[in-house]
Coordinates of C-alpha atoms in Angstrom, one line a residue:
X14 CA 0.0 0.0 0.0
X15 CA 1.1 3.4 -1.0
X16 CA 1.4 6.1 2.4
X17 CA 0.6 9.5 0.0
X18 CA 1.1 11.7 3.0
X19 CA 4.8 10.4 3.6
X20 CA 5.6 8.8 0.1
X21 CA 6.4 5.7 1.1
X22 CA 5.5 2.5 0.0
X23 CA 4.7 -0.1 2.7
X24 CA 4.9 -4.1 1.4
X25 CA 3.8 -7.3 3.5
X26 CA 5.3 -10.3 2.6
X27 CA 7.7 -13.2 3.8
X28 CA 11.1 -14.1 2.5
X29 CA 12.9 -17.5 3.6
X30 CA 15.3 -18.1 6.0
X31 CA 16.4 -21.7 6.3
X32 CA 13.7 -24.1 6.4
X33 CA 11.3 -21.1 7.9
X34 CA 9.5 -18.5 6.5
X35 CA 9.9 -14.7 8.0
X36 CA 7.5 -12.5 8.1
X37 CA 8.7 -8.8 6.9
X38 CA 7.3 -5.6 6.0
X39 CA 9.3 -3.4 3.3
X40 CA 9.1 0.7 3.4
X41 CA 10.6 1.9 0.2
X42 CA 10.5 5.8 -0.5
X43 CA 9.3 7.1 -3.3
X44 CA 12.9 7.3 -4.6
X45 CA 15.3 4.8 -6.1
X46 CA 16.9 4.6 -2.7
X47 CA 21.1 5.1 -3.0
X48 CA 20.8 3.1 0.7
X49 CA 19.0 0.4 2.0
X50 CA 18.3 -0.5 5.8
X51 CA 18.0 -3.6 7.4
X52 CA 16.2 -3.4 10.8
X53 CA 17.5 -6.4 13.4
X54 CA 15.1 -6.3 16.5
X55 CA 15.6 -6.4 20.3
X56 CA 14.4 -9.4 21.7
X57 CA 11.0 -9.7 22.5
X58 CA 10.5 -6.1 20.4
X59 CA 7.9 -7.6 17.1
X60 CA 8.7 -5.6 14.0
X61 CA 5.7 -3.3 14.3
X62 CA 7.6 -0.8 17.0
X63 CA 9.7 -0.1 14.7
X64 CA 7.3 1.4 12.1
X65 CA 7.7 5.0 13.0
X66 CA 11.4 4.8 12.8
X67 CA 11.4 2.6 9.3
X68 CA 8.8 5.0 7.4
X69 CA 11.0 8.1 8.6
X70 CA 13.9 6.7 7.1
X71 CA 12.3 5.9 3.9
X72 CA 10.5 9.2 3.6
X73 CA 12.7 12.1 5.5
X74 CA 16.1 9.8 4.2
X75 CA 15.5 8.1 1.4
X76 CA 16.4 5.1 2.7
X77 CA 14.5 1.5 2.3
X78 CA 14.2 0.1 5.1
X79 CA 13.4 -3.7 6.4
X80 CA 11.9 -4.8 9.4
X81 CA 10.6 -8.2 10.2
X82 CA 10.2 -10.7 13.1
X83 CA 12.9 -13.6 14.2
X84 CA 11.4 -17.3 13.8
X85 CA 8.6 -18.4 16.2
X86 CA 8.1 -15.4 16.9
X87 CA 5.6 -12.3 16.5
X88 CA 3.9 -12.6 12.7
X89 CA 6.7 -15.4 12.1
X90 CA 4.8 -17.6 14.2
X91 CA 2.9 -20.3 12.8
X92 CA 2.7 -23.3 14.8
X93 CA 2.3 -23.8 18.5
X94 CA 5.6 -21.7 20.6
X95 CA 5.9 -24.5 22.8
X96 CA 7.3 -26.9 20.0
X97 CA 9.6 -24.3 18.6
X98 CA 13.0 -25.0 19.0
X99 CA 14.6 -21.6 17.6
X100 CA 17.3 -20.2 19.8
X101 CA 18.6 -17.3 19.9
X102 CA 21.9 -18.1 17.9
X103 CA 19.0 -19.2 15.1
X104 CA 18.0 -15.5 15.3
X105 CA 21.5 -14.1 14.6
X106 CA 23.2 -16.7 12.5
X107 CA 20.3 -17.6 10.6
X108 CA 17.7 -15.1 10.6
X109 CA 19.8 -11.7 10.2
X110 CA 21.8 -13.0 7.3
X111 CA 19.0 -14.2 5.6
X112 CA 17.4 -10.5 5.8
X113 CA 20.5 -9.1 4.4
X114 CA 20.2 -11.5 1.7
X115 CA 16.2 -10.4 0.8
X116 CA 17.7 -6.6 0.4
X117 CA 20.8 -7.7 -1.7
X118 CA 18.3 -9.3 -4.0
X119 CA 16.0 -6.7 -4.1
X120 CA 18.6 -4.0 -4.3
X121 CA 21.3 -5.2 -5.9
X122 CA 23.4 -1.8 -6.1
X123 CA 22.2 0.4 -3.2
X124 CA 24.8 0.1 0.0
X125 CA 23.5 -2.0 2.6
X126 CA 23.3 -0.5 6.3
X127 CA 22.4 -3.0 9.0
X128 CA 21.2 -1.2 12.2
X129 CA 21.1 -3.6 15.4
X130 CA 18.8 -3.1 18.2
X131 CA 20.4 -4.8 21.5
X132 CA 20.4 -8.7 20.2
X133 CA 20.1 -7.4 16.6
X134 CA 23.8 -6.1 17.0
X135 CA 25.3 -8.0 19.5
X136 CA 25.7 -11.1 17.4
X137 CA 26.8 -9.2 14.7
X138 CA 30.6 -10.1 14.5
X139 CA 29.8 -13.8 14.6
X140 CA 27.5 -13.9 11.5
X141 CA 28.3 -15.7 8.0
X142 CA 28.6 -13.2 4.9
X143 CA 29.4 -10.0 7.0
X144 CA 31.0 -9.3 3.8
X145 CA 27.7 -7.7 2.3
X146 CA 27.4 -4.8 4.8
X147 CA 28.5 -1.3 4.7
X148 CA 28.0 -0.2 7.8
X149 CA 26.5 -1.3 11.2
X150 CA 24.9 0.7 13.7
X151 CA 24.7 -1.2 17.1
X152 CA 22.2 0.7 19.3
X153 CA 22.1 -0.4 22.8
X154 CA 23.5 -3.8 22.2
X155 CA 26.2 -5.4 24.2
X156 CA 27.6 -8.3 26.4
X157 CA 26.0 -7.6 29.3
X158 CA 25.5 -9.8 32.6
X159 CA 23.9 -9.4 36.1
X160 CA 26.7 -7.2 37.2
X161 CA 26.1 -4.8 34.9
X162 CA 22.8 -3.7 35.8
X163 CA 22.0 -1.0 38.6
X164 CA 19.8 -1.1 41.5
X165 CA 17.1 -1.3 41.7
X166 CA 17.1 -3.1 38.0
X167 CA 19.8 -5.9 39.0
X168 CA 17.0 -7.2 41.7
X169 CA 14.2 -7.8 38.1
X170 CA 17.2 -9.4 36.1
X171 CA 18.2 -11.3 39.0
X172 CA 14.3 -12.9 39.2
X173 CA 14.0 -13.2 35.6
X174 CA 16.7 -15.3 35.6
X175 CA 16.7 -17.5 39.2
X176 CA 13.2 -16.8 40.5
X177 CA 10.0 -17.7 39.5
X178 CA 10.9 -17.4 35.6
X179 CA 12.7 -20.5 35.0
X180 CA 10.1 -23.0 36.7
X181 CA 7.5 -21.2 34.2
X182 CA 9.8 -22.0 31.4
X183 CA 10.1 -25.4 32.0
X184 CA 6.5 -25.7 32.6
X185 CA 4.4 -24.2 29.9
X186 CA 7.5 -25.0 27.4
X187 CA 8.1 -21.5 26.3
X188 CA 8.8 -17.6 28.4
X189 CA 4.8 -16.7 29.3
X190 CA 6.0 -12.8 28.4
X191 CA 2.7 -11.3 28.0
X192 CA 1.7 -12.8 31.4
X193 CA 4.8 -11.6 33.0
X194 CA 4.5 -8.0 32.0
X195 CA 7.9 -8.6 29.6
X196 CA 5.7 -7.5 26.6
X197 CA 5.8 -10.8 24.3
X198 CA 5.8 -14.8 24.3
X199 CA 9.6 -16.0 23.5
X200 CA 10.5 -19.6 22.6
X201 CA 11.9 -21.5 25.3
X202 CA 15.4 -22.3 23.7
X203 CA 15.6 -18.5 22.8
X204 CA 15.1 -17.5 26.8
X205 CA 17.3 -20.7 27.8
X206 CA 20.4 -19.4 25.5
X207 CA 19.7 -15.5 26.5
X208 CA 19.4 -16.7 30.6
X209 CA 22.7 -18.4 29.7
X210 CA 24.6 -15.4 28.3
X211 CA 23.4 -13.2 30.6
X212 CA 24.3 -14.9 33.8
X213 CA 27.9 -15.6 32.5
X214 CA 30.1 -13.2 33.5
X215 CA 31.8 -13.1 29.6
X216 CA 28.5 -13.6 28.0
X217 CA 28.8 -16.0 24.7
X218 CA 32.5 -15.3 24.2
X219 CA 33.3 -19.1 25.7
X220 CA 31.8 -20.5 22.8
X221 CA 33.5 -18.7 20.8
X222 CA 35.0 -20.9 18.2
X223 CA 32.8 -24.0 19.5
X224 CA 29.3 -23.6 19.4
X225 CA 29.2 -20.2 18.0
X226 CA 31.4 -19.3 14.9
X227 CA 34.5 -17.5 15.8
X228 CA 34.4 -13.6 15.9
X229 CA 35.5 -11.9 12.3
X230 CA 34.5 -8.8 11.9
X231 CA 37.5 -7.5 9.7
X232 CA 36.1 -9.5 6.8
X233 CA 33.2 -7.0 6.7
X234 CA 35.4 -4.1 5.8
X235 CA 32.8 -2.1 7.0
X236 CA 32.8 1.3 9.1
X237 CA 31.0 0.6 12.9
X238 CA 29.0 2.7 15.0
X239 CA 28.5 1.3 19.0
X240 CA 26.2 3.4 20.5
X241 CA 25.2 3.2 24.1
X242 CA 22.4 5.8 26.2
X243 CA 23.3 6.7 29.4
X244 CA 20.8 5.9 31.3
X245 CA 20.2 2.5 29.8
X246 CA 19.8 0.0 32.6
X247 CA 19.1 -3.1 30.6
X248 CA 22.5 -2.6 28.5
X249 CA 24.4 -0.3 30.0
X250 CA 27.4 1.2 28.6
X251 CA 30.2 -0.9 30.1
X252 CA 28.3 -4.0 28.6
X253 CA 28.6 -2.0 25.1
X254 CA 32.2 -0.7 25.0
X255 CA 32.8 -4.7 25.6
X256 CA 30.8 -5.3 22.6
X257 CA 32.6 -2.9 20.7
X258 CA 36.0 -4.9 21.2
X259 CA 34.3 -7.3 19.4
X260 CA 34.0 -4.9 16.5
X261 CA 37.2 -4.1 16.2
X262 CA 39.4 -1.0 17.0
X263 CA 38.1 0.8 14.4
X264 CA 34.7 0.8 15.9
X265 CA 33.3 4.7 16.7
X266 CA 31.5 4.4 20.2
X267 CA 28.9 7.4 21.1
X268 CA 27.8 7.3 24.3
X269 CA 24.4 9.7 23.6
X270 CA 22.2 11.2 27.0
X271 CA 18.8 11.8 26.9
X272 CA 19.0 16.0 27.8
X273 CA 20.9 16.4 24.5
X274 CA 17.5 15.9 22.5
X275 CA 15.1 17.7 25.1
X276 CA 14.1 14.3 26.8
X277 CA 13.9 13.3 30.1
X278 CA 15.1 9.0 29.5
X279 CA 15.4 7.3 26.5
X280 CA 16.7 3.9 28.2
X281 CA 17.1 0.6 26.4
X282 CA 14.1 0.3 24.1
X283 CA 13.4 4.0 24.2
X284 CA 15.6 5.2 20.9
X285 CA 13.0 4.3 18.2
X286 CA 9.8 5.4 20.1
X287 CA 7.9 7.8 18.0
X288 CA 8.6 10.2 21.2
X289 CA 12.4 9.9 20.7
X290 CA 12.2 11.1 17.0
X291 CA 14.9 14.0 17.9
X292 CA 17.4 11.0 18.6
X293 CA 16.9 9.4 15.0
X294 CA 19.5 11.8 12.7
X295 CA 21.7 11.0 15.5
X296 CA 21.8 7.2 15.2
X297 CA 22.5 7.3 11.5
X298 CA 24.7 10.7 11.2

């Protein structure tokens, strides 16, 4: 459908990743766009929050922009949650190259910009064909653990993972988000692998070169921007800057603070709320 008042051109329609199908939603300006955007989520964030952000690109940039939901999750759903078996790894070795593929086929020429919300960048270093992107733009995403958070947070991380979460996991056979206030229903392998990152005091890097595919991120020849918000409790910016090491030293970190655009927080999920459009020309200047 066509959005007249913004020129922008919003698409439905699912594009395969692995043996699954993902459910997207394409906003293409009105343009033949020079640049093209794809949108990895936050965990537990469905592909609709980022709407706002997506059509401004495309209309006030020019930009086309992706945005779609991980397996078993959100519209990408289609059977029962409790016999998924996506994890979280799925999501970022799987799913996110698979997106970058669907805009290298449908925009052969145009530069490809990947921006990473939390999860959506922090397993960016480890995934196959990094070669495709141009730049990355990791917002609030990093390697982050119990430690990290601040009181009164580190006492709700410190339930989610060792209180009355985990017994819930086990027995509905997926995270009951929606009941717990956390927003949305996550497959259980996902939660198990994010519990297990999160609660290790080096996050995934172990399995570095194991289970997970060792870190490369040279190969992508790409420029970097790490960008943390001070007052983000979820990720905050120590848990970044560790991220960023990942990236390499050519990596630009920005730590950004809410005053700077005339708001009073901004947080973790906060940067591409339709309230925090002032941040937007920041995260891809």
């Amino acid at each position: 459908m066509l959005d007249s008042q913004h020129a922008v051109d919003v698409e439905d329609f699912k594009f395969p990743s692995g043996q699954t199908q993902l459910a997207a939603r394409l906003y293409t300006p009105a343009v033949e766009p020079q640049t093209v955007v794809v949108l990895n989520g936050a965990t537990g964030v469905p592909r609709d929050y980022y709407q706002h952000f997506a059509r401004w690109l495309a209309a006030e940039r020019g930009m086309a922009c992706l945005t779609y939901d991980y397996r078993d999750f959100e519209h990408s759903l289609t059977g029962r949650l409790k016999d998924s078996k996506a994890t979280m790894a799925d999501w970022a070795l799987i799913d996110m190259p698979a997106a970058r593929a669907e805009m290298r086929r449908r925009y052969p020429q145009a530069k490809l910009w990947v921006i990473g919300h939390s999860v959506g960048g922090m397993l960016g270093p480890l995934q196959p064909e990094i070669e495709q992107i141009d730049r990355m733009i990791c917002v609030c995403a990093g390697l982050v653990t119990v430690a990290d958070h601040p009181w009164p947070y580190k006492g709700l991380a410190t339930l989610f993972w060792y209180g009355h979460v985990p017994p819930l996991v086990r027995l509905l056979g997926y995270l009951p988000g929606k009941l717990l206030g956390f927003g949305a229903d996550l497959p259980a392998g996902v939660y198990w692998q994010w519990r297990k990152w999160c609660t290790s005091p080096t996050s995934y890097l172990p399995e570095l070169g194991d289970t997970l595919p060792q870190a490369d991120w040279s190969r992508a020849n790409a420029t970097a921007d790490i960008i943390a918000f001070e007052d983000d409790q979820t990720v905050p910016p120590p848990a970044v800057w560790r991220l960023a090491e990942l990236y390499g030293p050519t990596a630009r970190r920005h730590l950004l603070e809410p005053r700077d655009f005339g708001l009073s927080e901004i947080g973790h999920i906060g940067a591409f709320a339709r309230r925090s459009s002032a941040v937007w020309p920041r995260l891809i200047a």
